Amino acid sequence: MTKITTLLAGTAIAAAVAAPAAAEKWDMPMAYAASNFHSEVGANFATCVTEGTGGGLEIVTHPSGSLFSGNEIKRAVQTGQANIGERLLSAHQNENPLYGVDSIPFLVSSFDEHEKLWDIAGPKVAEVLAEDNLHYLYSVAWPPQGLYFKKEVNSVADMEGIKFRSYNTATARMAELTKMLPVQVEAAELSQALATGVAESFISSGATGYDRKVWEHLTHFYEVDAWLPRNAVFVNMDAWNGLDDATKAVMEDCAAKAKAEGLARSKDYTAFTLNGLKEGGMTVQRAGDALVDELKAIGATMTQEWLESAGEVGREIVDAYNAM
Ligand code: PCA
């Protein structure tokens, strides 16, 4: 080697050592409004990872279904079109019943009960996600689910024939069993569906009703506390396996923080958004006893159906929860 090439080679090696590892940017599709607490917690998680890795891994969130719509997000991450994303897990119950473990009617009705169920079910759901080429990072419960209508409703008979927006298998099944007409609509399209009459009722949290300003179209919210579904954040398994240990540790640490922040924010958002519905002019009240009894009977049918489809693992989760 001549003197000059030796010098150049030496300089190149020195530059390679001094340069930080090539920075990566990951897009993170999310389905819900930017102002929703899930989206804000996701944005904080993204900042935590970006800062924690010194910019080595930058995560950029895309709320409101702007990059992929809600029903596309899981597949997009599985196939590596996006490396990370957030999705309502129970919307995938048709792929595996365990994804719907958080939507078994009236099994849990408060945040505390729900977290106990999730302590048992979460690791099993993470295994199912891994089979789908996804590494589970964290998840956060929505507030308890209640029913929205544009008239007073005191019984299941009052629901017959109403067009009902569903967001997963359980909500569609509930519509069938109450003789309503289910139509699957993502939250991002909910206001439009109500405005055009595609849907005239739905089950969800006060949070989603508030985010979508549904008082412009509907009049009644009945607190039923039917279940608390979860949004989960997951990473494409190949992308996850490609990260170094230090980056993985930062992500797990930020995920633990996001899970705790999300739970606190979801609890706070519950009362805030129910008040917001009232301020918007809606009647917000607990469903009457007669209606609750009828819904619980429907819930018992749905629970039985879920247990039959989920097999031994499902039974073990529910038994372990009931034994607590
Ligand atoms: N909001 C979401 C799912 C559950 C909830 O409270 C939605 O309506 O799409």
XYZ file of C-alpha atoms and ligand atoms in Angstrom:
333
model
C 0.000 0.000 0.000
C 1.330 3.436 -0.817
C 1.636 5.965 1.903
C -1.297 8.024 0.628
C -3.771 5.084 0.416
C -2.755 3.912 3.894
C -3.590 7.367 5.157
C -6.965 7.400 3.395
C -7.884 3.948 4.662
C -6.984 5.007 8.194
C -9.166 8.104 7.917
C -12.122 6.068 6.644
C -11.886 3.668 9.588
C -11.658 6.538 12.071
C -14.763 8.154 10.512
C -16.690 4.897 10.678
C -15.894 4.457 14.369
C -16.766 8.057 15.272
C -20.096 8.155 13.397
C -23.185 7.188 15.410
C -24.991 4.024 14.314
C -27.105 4.863 11.277
C -30.287 6.534 12.546
C -33.527 4.747 11.737
C -37.000 6.258 11.459
C -40.075 4.139 12.184
C -43.579 5.293 11.279
C -46.224 4.338 13.847
C -49.795 4.223 12.485
C -52.553 4.796 15.055
C -56.309 4.764 14.435
C -57.696 7.327 16.851
C -57.839 11.148 16.981
C -54.594 12.981 17.827
C -56.295 14.549 20.875
C -57.350 11.148 22.278
C -55.345 9.941 25.284
C -54.187 6.764 23.505
C -52.688 8.886 20.739
C -51.089 11.320 23.188
C -49.595 8.462 25.216
C -48.314 6.946 21.957
C -46.717 10.282 21.014
C -45.014 10.441 24.436
C -43.832 6.853 23.969
C -42.371 7.816 20.579
C -40.519 10.785 22.107
C -39.260 8.576 24.946
C -37.758 6.099 22.463
C -36.329 8.791 20.197
C -34.664 10.573 23.120
C -33.683 7.369 24.930
C -31.799 6.124 21.892
C -30.158 9.511 21.314
C -31.992 9.744 17.996
C -30.708 6.325 16.903
C -34.319 5.154 16.540
C -36.815 7.888 15.798
C -40.497 6.932 16.090
C -43.052 9.149 14.348
C -46.749 8.644 15.187
C -49.531 9.042 12.601
C -52.897 9.299 14.446
C -56.474 9.316 13.047
C -55.838 6.437 10.657
C -53.867 8.843 8.447
C -51.163 6.333 7.435
C -53.207 3.122 7.610
C -56.860 2.955 8.642
C -57.625 1.091 11.870
C -58.586 -2.136 10.171
C -55.338 -2.156 8.138
C -52.851 -1.456 10.931
C -52.276 -4.967 12.283
C -51.666 -6.442 8.846
C -49.419 -3.514 7.884
C -47.172 -4.172 10.897
C -47.253 -7.968 10.474
C -46.048 -7.633 6.912
C -43.488 -4.900 7.675
C -45.206 -2.104 5.736
C -44.884 -0.287 9.065
C -42.499 -1.444 11.803
C -44.724 -0.452 14.742
C -48.408 0.402 15.243
C -51.339 0.615 17.624
C -54.605 -1.258 17.188
C -57.807 -2.138 19.043
C -57.055 -5.793 19.785
C -60.617 -7.102 19.924
C -61.185 -6.022 16.332
C -59.153 -9.140 15.463
C -61.210 -11.656 17.424
C -62.236 -13.235 14.113
C -58.558 -14.247 13.651
C -58.157 -15.638 17.158
C -60.779 -15.600 19.959
C -58.088 -14.600 22.490
C -57.895 -11.158 20.880
C -61.446 -10.690 22.189
C -60.706 -11.626 25.803
C -61.175 -7.958 26.760
C -64.682 -7.832 25.236
C -66.464 -10.598 27.125
C -69.652 -8.854 28.281
C -69.897 -8.055 31.988
C -66.911 -10.177 32.992
C -65.195 -7.004 34.216
C -66.754 -3.574 34.550
C -64.129 -1.403 36.234
C -60.510 -0.473 35.543
C -59.306 -2.415 38.590
C -61.134 -5.603 37.582
C -59.978 -5.183 34.036
C -56.291 -4.842 35.008
C -56.577 -8.077 37.022
C -57.995 -9.864 33.992
C -55.248 -8.426 31.821
C -52.508 -9.569 34.236
C -53.715 -13.106 33.509
C -54.645 -12.737 29.844
C -51.919 -10.361 28.648
C -49.079 -12.936 28.426
C -51.354 -15.324 26.474
C -52.332 -12.572 24.064
C -48.646 -11.694 23.634
C -48.034 -15.324 22.570
C -50.809 -15.099 19.996
C -49.359 -11.845 18.672
C -45.933 -13.517 18.386
C -47.536 -16.242 16.239
C -48.718 -13.368 14.031
C -45.131 -12.053 13.706
C -45.689 -9.257 16.224
C -43.758 -8.362 19.375
C -46.177 -7.019 22.017
C -45.007 -3.820 23.715
C -47.835 -2.354 25.802
C -51.571 -1.862 25.874
C -54.051 0.510 27.473
C -57.752 0.026 28.292
C -60.481 2.277 26.986
C -62.981 3.518 29.592
C -66.037 1.291 30.271
C -68.407 0.823 27.345
C -71.925 2.272 27.238
C -74.705 2.684 24.703
C -75.439 5.715 22.530
C -78.869 6.370 21.005
C -80.906 9.190 19.533
C -83.942 8.402 21.679
C -84.755 7.182 25.174
C -84.203 3.426 25.456
C -85.482 1.380 28.390
C -85.474 -2.150 27.029
C -83.954 -4.334 24.348
C -87.292 -4.156 22.504
C -86.700 -0.406 22.093
C -83.531 -1.209 20.093
C -85.112 -3.309 17.379
C -84.262 -2.230 13.832
C -81.782 0.513 14.841
C -78.663 0.856 12.670
C -75.786 0.128 15.034
C -72.125 0.949 14.467
C -69.935 -1.996 15.501
C -66.143 -2.039 15.999
C -65.457 -5.726 16.638
C -67.054 -9.177 16.687
C -68.593 -8.686 20.123
C -70.299 -5.412 19.225
C -71.658 -6.900 15.992
C -72.947 -9.954 17.871
C -74.559 -7.752 20.512
C -76.383 -5.910 17.732
C -77.666 -9.180 16.284
C -78.880 -10.436 19.646
C -80.706 -7.145 20.313
C -82.203 -7.207 16.782
C -80.288 -4.102 15.704
C -78.532 -3.832 12.332
C -74.734 -3.849 12.707
C -72.425 -1.889 10.400
C -68.655 -1.903 11.025
C -67.245 1.641 11.110
C -63.853 2.899 12.354
C -64.004 5.665 14.973
C -62.301 8.019 12.493
C -65.387 7.689 10.252
C -67.966 7.651 13.035
C -69.118 11.292 12.822
C -69.707 10.906 9.111
C -71.601 7.627 9.587
C -73.892 9.318 12.125
C -74.320 12.424 9.968
C -75.332 10.402 6.920
C -77.546 7.968 8.820
C -75.360 4.932 8.050
C -75.377 4.425 11.830
C -77.705 5.850 14.477
C -76.420 4.178 17.593
C -73.303 2.435 18.947
C -71.543 1.081 21.999
C -68.289 2.719 23.101
C -66.697 4.793 25.825
C -67.606 8.345 26.713
C -64.157 9.058 25.271
C -65.002 8.127 21.700
C -68.381 9.891 21.846
C -66.607 13.006 23.089
C -63.776 12.793 20.546
C -66.341 12.509 17.726
C -68.706 15.188 19.145
C -71.631 12.808 18.810
C -74.020 15.215 20.577
C -74.392 16.770 17.141
C -76.379 13.661 16.127
C -77.376 11.688 19.240
C -79.193 12.409 22.491
C -78.650 9.612 25.038
C -75.666 7.850 26.586
C -76.435 4.931 28.896
C -73.643 3.799 31.190
C -73.608 0.015 31.042
C -69.943 -0.821 31.807
C -70.173 -3.799 29.454
C -66.381 -4.241 29.099
C -63.135 -2.266 28.670
C -61.395 -3.105 25.390
C -57.676 -2.436 24.914
C -55.511 -0.773 22.320
C -52.183 -2.575 21.940
C -48.871 -1.330 20.548
C -46.786 -3.937 18.751
C -43.653 -4.175 16.607
C -42.995 -6.244 13.506
C -41.091 -9.261 14.869
C -38.305 -9.116 12.251
C -37.783 -5.409 12.924
C -37.750 -6.163 16.661
C -35.204 -8.955 16.257
C -33.023 -6.587 14.239
C -32.665 -4.115 17.133
C -29.637 -4.206 19.439
C -30.180 -5.022 23.116
C -29.740 -1.428 24.286
C -32.475 -0.192 21.921
C -34.794 -3.027 22.950
C -34.258 -2.090 26.611
C -35.121 1.566 25.912
C -38.301 0.503 24.116
C -39.429 -1.843 26.902
C -38.740 0.867 29.477
C -40.715 3.476 27.495
C -43.513 0.893 26.995
C -43.796 0.313 30.760
C -44.067 4.080 31.281
C -46.700 4.362 28.516
C -48.792 1.553 30.039
C -48.872 3.313 33.422
C -49.479 6.749 31.911
C -52.209 5.331 29.668
C -54.117 3.759 32.546
C -54.038 6.988 34.575
C -55.087 9.043 31.543
C -57.911 6.634 30.647
C -59.302 6.880 34.186
C -59.132 10.692 34.119
C -60.682 10.865 30.654
C -63.715 8.840 31.801
C -65.325 11.534 33.981
C -64.016 14.352 31.803
C -65.636 12.998 28.654
C -68.945 12.032 30.308
C -69.153 15.652 31.477
C -68.280 16.747 27.965
C -71.201 14.733 26.557
C -73.509 16.434 29.080
C -72.157 19.861 28.199
C -72.834 18.980 24.570
C -76.490 18.535 25.546
C -76.774 14.762 25.897
C -78.630 12.907 28.630
C -75.989 10.813 30.400
C -77.234 8.258 32.903
C -76.887 4.685 34.087
C -79.048 2.256 32.123
C -82.222 1.220 33.959
C -82.312 -2.095 35.838
C -84.676 -3.750 33.340
C -82.398 -2.907 30.416
C -79.288 -4.008 32.319
C -80.892 -7.357 33.175
C -81.760 -7.973 29.539
C -78.276 -6.988 28.392
C -76.731 -9.292 30.983
C -78.780 -12.206 29.647
C -77.431 -11.430 26.159
C -73.976 -11.099 27.683
C -74.294 -14.599 29.166
C -75.007 -16.009 25.705
C -72.012 -14.160 24.268
C -69.760 -15.328 27.104
C -70.771 -18.927 26.417
C -70.069 -18.479 22.727
C -66.663 -16.956 23.446
C -65.722 -19.774 25.828
C -66.696 -22.360 23.219
C -64.593 -20.686 20.536
C -61.585 -19.931 22.774
C -61.192 -23.509 24.027
C -59.004 -24.512 26.947
C -56.826 -21.383 27.113
C -59.896 -19.157 27.203
C -61.497 -21.246 29.930
C -58.273 -21.165 31.968
C -58.100 -17.364 31.780
C -61.721 -16.863 32.845
C -61.474 -19.490 35.622
C -58.246 -17.973 36.941
C -59.850 -14.527 36.915
C -63.019 -15.714 38.677
C -60.918 -17.512 41.305
C -59.143 -14.259 42.283
N -63.511 3.495 21.587
C -63.122 2.733 20.446
C -63.071 1.320 20.915
C -63.558 1.321 22.300
C -63.772 2.736 22.635
O -64.103 3.152 23.746
C -64.074 2.851 19.321
O -65.244 3.160 19.539
O -63.661 2.604 18.182
